[in-house]
PDB file of C-alpha atoms and ligand atoms in Angstrom:
ATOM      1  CA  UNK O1451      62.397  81.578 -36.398  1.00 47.00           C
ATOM      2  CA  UNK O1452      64.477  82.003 -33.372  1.00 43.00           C
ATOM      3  CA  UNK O1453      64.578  85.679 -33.539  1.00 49.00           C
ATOM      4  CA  UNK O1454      60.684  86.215 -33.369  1.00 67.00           C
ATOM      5  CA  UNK O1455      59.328  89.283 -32.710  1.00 79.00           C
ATOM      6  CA  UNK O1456      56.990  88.766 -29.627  1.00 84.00           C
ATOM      7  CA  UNK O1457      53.476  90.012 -29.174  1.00 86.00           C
ATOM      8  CA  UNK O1458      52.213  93.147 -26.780  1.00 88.00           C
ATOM      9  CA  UNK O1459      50.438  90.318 -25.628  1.00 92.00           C
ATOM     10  CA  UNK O1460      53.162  87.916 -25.216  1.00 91.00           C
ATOM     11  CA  UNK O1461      55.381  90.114 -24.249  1.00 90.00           C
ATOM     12  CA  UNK O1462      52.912  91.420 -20.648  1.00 91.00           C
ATOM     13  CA  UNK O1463      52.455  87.720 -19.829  1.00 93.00           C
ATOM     14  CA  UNK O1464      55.998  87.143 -20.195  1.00 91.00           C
ATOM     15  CA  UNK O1465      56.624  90.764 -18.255  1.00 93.00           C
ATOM     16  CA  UNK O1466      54.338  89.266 -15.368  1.00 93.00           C
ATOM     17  CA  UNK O1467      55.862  86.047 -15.275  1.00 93.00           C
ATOM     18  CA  UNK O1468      52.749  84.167 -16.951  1.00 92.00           C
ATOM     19  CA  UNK O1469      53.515  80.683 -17.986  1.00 90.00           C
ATOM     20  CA  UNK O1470      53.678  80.615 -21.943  1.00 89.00           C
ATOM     21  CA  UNK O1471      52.588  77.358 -23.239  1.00 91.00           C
ATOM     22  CA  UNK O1472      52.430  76.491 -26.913  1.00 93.00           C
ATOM     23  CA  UNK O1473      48.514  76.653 -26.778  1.00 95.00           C
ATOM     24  CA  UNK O1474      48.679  80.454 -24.450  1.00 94.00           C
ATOM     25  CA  UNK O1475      50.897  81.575 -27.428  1.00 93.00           C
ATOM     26  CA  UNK O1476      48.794  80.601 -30.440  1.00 95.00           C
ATOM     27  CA  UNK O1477      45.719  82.224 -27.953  1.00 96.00           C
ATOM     28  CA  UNK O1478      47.958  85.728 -27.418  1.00 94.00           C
ATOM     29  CA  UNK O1479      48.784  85.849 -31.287  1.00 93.00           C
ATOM     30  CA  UNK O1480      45.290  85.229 -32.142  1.00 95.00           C
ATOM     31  CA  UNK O1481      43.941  87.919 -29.614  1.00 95.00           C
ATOM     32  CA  UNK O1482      46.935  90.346 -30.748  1.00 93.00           C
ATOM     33  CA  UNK O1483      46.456  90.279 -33.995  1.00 92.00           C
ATOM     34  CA  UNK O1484      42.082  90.679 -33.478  1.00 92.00           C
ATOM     35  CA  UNK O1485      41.423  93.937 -34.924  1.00 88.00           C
ATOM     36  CA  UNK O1486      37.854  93.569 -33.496  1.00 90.00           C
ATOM     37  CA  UNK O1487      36.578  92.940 -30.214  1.00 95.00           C
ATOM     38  CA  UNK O1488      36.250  88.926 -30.144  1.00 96.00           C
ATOM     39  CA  UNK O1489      34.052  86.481 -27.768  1.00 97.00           C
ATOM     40  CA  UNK O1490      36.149  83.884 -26.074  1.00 97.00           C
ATOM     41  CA  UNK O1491      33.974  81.930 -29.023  1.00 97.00           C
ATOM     42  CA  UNK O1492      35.259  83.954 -31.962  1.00 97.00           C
ATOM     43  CA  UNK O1493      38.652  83.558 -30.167  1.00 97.00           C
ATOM     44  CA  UNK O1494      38.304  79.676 -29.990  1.00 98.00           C
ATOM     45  CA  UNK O1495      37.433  79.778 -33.568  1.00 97.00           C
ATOM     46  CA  UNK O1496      40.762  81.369 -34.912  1.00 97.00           C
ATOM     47  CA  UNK O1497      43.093  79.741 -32.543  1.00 97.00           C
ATOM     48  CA  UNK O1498      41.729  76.307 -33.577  1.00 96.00           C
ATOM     49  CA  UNK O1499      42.698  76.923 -37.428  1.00 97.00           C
ATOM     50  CA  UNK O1500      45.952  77.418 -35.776  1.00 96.00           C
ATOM     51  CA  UNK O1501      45.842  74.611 -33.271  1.00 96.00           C
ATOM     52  CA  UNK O1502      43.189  71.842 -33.598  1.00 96.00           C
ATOM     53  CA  UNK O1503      44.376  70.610 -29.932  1.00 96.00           C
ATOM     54  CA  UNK O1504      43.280  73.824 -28.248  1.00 97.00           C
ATOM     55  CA  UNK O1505      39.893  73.576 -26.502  1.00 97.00           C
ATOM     56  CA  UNK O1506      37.452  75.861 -25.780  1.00 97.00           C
ATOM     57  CA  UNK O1507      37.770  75.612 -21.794  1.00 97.00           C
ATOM     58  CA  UNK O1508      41.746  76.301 -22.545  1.00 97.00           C
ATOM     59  CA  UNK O1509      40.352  79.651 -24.314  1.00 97.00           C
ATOM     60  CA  UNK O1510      38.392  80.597 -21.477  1.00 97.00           C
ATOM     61  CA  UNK O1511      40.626  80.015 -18.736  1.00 96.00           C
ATOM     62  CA  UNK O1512      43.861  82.131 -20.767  1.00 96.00           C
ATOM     63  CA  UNK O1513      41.289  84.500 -21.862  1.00 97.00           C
ATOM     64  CA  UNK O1514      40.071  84.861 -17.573  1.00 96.00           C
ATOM     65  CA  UNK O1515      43.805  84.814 -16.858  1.00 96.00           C
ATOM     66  CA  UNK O1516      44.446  87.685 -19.287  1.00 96.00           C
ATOM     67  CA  UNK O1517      41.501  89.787 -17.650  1.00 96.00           C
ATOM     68  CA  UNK O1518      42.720  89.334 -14.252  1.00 96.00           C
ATOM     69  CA  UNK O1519      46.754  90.252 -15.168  1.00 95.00           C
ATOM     70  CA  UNK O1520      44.989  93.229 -16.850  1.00 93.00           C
ATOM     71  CA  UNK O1521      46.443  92.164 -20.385  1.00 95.00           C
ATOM     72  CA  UNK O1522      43.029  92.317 -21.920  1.00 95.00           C
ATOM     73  CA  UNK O1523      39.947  94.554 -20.675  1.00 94.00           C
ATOM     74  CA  UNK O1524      36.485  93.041 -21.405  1.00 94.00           C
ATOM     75  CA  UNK O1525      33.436  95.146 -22.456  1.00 94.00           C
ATOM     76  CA  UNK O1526      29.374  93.971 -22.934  1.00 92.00           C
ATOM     77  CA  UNK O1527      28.420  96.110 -25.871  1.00 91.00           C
ATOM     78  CA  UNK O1528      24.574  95.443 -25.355  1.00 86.00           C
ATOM     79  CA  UNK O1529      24.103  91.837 -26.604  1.00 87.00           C
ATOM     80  CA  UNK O1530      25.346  90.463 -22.958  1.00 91.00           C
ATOM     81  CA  UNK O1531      28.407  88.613 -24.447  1.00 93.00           C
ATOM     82  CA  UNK O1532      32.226  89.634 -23.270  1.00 96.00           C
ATOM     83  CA  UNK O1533      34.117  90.914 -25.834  1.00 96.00           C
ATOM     84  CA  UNK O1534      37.922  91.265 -25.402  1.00 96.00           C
ATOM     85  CA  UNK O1535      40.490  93.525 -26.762  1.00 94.00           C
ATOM     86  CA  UNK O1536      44.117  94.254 -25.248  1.00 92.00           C
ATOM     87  CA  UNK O1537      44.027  96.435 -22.556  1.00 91.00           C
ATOM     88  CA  UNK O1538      44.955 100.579 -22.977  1.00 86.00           C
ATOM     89  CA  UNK O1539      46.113 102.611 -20.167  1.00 80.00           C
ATOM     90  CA  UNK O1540      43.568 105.380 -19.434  1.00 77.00           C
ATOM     91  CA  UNK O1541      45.473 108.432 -20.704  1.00 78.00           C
ATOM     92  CA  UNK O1542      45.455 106.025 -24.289  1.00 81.00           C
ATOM     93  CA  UNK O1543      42.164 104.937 -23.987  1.00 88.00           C
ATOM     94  CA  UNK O1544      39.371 105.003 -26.935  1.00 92.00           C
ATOM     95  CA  UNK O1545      35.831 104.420 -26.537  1.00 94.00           C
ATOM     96  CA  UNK O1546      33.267 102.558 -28.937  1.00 96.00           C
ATOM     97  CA  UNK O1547      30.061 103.337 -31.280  1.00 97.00           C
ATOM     98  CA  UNK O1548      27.854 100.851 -31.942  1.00 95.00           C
ATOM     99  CA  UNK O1549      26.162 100.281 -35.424  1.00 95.00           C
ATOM    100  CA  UNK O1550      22.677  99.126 -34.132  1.00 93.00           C
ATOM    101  CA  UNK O1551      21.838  98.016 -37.633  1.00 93.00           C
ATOM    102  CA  UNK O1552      25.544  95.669 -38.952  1.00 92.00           C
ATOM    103  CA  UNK O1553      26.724  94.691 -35.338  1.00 90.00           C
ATOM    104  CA  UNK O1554      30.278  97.019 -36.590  1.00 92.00           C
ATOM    105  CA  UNK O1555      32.254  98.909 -33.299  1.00 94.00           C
ATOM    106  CA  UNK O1556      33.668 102.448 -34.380  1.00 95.00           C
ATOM    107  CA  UNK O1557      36.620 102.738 -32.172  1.00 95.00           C
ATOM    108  CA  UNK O1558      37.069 106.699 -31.087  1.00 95.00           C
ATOM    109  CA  UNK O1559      39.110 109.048 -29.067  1.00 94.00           C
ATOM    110  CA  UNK O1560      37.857 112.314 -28.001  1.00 93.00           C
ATOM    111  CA  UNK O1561      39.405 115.040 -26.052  1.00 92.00           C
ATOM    112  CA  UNK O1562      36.796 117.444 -25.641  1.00 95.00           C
ATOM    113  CA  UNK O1563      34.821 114.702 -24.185  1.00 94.00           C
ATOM    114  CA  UNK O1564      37.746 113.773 -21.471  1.00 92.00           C
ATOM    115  CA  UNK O1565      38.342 117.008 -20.668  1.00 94.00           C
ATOM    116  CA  UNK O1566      34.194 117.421 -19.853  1.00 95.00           C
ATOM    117  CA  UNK O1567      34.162 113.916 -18.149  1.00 95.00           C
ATOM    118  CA  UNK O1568      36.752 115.662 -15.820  1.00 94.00           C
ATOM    119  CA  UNK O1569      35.273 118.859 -15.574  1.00 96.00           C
ATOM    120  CA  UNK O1570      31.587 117.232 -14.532  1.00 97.00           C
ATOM    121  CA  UNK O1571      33.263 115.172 -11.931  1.00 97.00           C
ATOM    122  CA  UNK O1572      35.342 118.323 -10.718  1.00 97.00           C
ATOM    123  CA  UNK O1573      32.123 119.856 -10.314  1.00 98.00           C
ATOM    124  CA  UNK O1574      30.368 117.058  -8.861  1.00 98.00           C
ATOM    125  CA  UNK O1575      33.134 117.138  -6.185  1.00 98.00           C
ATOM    126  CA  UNK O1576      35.150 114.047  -7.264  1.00 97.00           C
ATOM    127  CA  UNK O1577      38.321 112.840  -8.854  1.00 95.00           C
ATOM    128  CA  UNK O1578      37.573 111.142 -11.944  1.00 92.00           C
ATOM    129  CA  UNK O1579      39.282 107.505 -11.812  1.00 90.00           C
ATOM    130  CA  UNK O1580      37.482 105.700 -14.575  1.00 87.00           C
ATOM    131  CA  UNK O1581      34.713 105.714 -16.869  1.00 89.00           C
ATOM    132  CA  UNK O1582      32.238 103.659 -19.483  1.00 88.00           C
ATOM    133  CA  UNK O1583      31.095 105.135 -22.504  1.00 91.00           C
ATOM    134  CA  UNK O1584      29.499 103.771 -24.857  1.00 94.00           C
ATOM    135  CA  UNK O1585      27.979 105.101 -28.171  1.00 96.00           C
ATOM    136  CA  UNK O1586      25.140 103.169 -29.868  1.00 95.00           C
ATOM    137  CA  UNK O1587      23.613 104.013 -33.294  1.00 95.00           C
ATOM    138  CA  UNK O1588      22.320 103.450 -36.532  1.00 95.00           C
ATOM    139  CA  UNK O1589      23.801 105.172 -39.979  1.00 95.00           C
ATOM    140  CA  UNK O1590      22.402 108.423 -40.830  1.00 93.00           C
ATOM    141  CA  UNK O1591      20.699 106.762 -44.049  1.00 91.00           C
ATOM    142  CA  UNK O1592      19.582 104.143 -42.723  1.00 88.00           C
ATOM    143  CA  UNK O1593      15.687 103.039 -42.654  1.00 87.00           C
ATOM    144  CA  UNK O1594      16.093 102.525 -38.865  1.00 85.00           C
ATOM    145  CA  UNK O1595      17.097 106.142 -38.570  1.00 88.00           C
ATOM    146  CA  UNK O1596      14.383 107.184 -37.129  1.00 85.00           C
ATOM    147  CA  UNK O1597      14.544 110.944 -37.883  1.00 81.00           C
ATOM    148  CA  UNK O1598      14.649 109.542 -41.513  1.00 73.00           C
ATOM    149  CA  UNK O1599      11.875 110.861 -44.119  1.00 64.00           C
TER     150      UNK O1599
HETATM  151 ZN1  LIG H 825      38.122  98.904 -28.657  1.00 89.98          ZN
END
């Protein structure tokens, strides 16, 4: 194993000079490998299969660490609980849609809508330098759809 293939994760803590310890590395594989958006929770869960010793105040303070070194971005999707996924540069970024009804996050990329987000600022007077957007909804069929006979 001494040819391992690091991380993204691993691999911007290691390019910022972040202290890998045995218990940050299980906690950056975990959080690469989330193909959701985890809690610190959910992220405490799945590290602790891999490491029983790793505590939940451990998760928290990586996970903080990783927000500030801008290795993972944090969103609130409505339910006032941070969820964390790796961060994107802005000319990579996607946004989310929320299934009201199963809790799932659509992940999406638009360029019609960046090019309008620009344009409205542009006309607005301003230089676009960052933006929010999120998308929340229930399924077309669903009985919560409330345009549904
Ligand atoms: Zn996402």
């Amino acid at each position: 194993m001494s040819n391992e293939k690091l991380t993204k994760i691993e691999q911007l803590c290691r390019d910022k000079n972040l202290k890998m310890t045995g218990q940050r590395k299980v906690i950056a594989q975990v959080l690469s490998e989330s193909e959701d958006h985890p809690t610190v929770e959910e992220v405490y869960e799945r590290a602790s299969s891999i490491d029983g010793n790793i505590s939940l105040a451990t998760v928290y303070r990586t996970v903080r660490l990783l927000e500030e070194e801008n290795i993972l971005q944090s969103h609130d999707f409505g339910d006032g609980r941070s969820r964390y996924e790796e961060w994107e540069d802005f000319d990579n970024h996607h946004h989310h849609l929320i299934d009201l009804e199963s809790g799932k996050i659509i992940e999406f990329r638009n360029d019609e809508l960046e090019i309008l987000k620009e344009k409205i600022a542009d006309e607005l007077g301003y230089k676009l330098i960052d933006h929010k957007l999120e998308l929340y909804g229930v399924p077309v069929d669903s009985k919560r759809n409330p345009g549904k006979k």
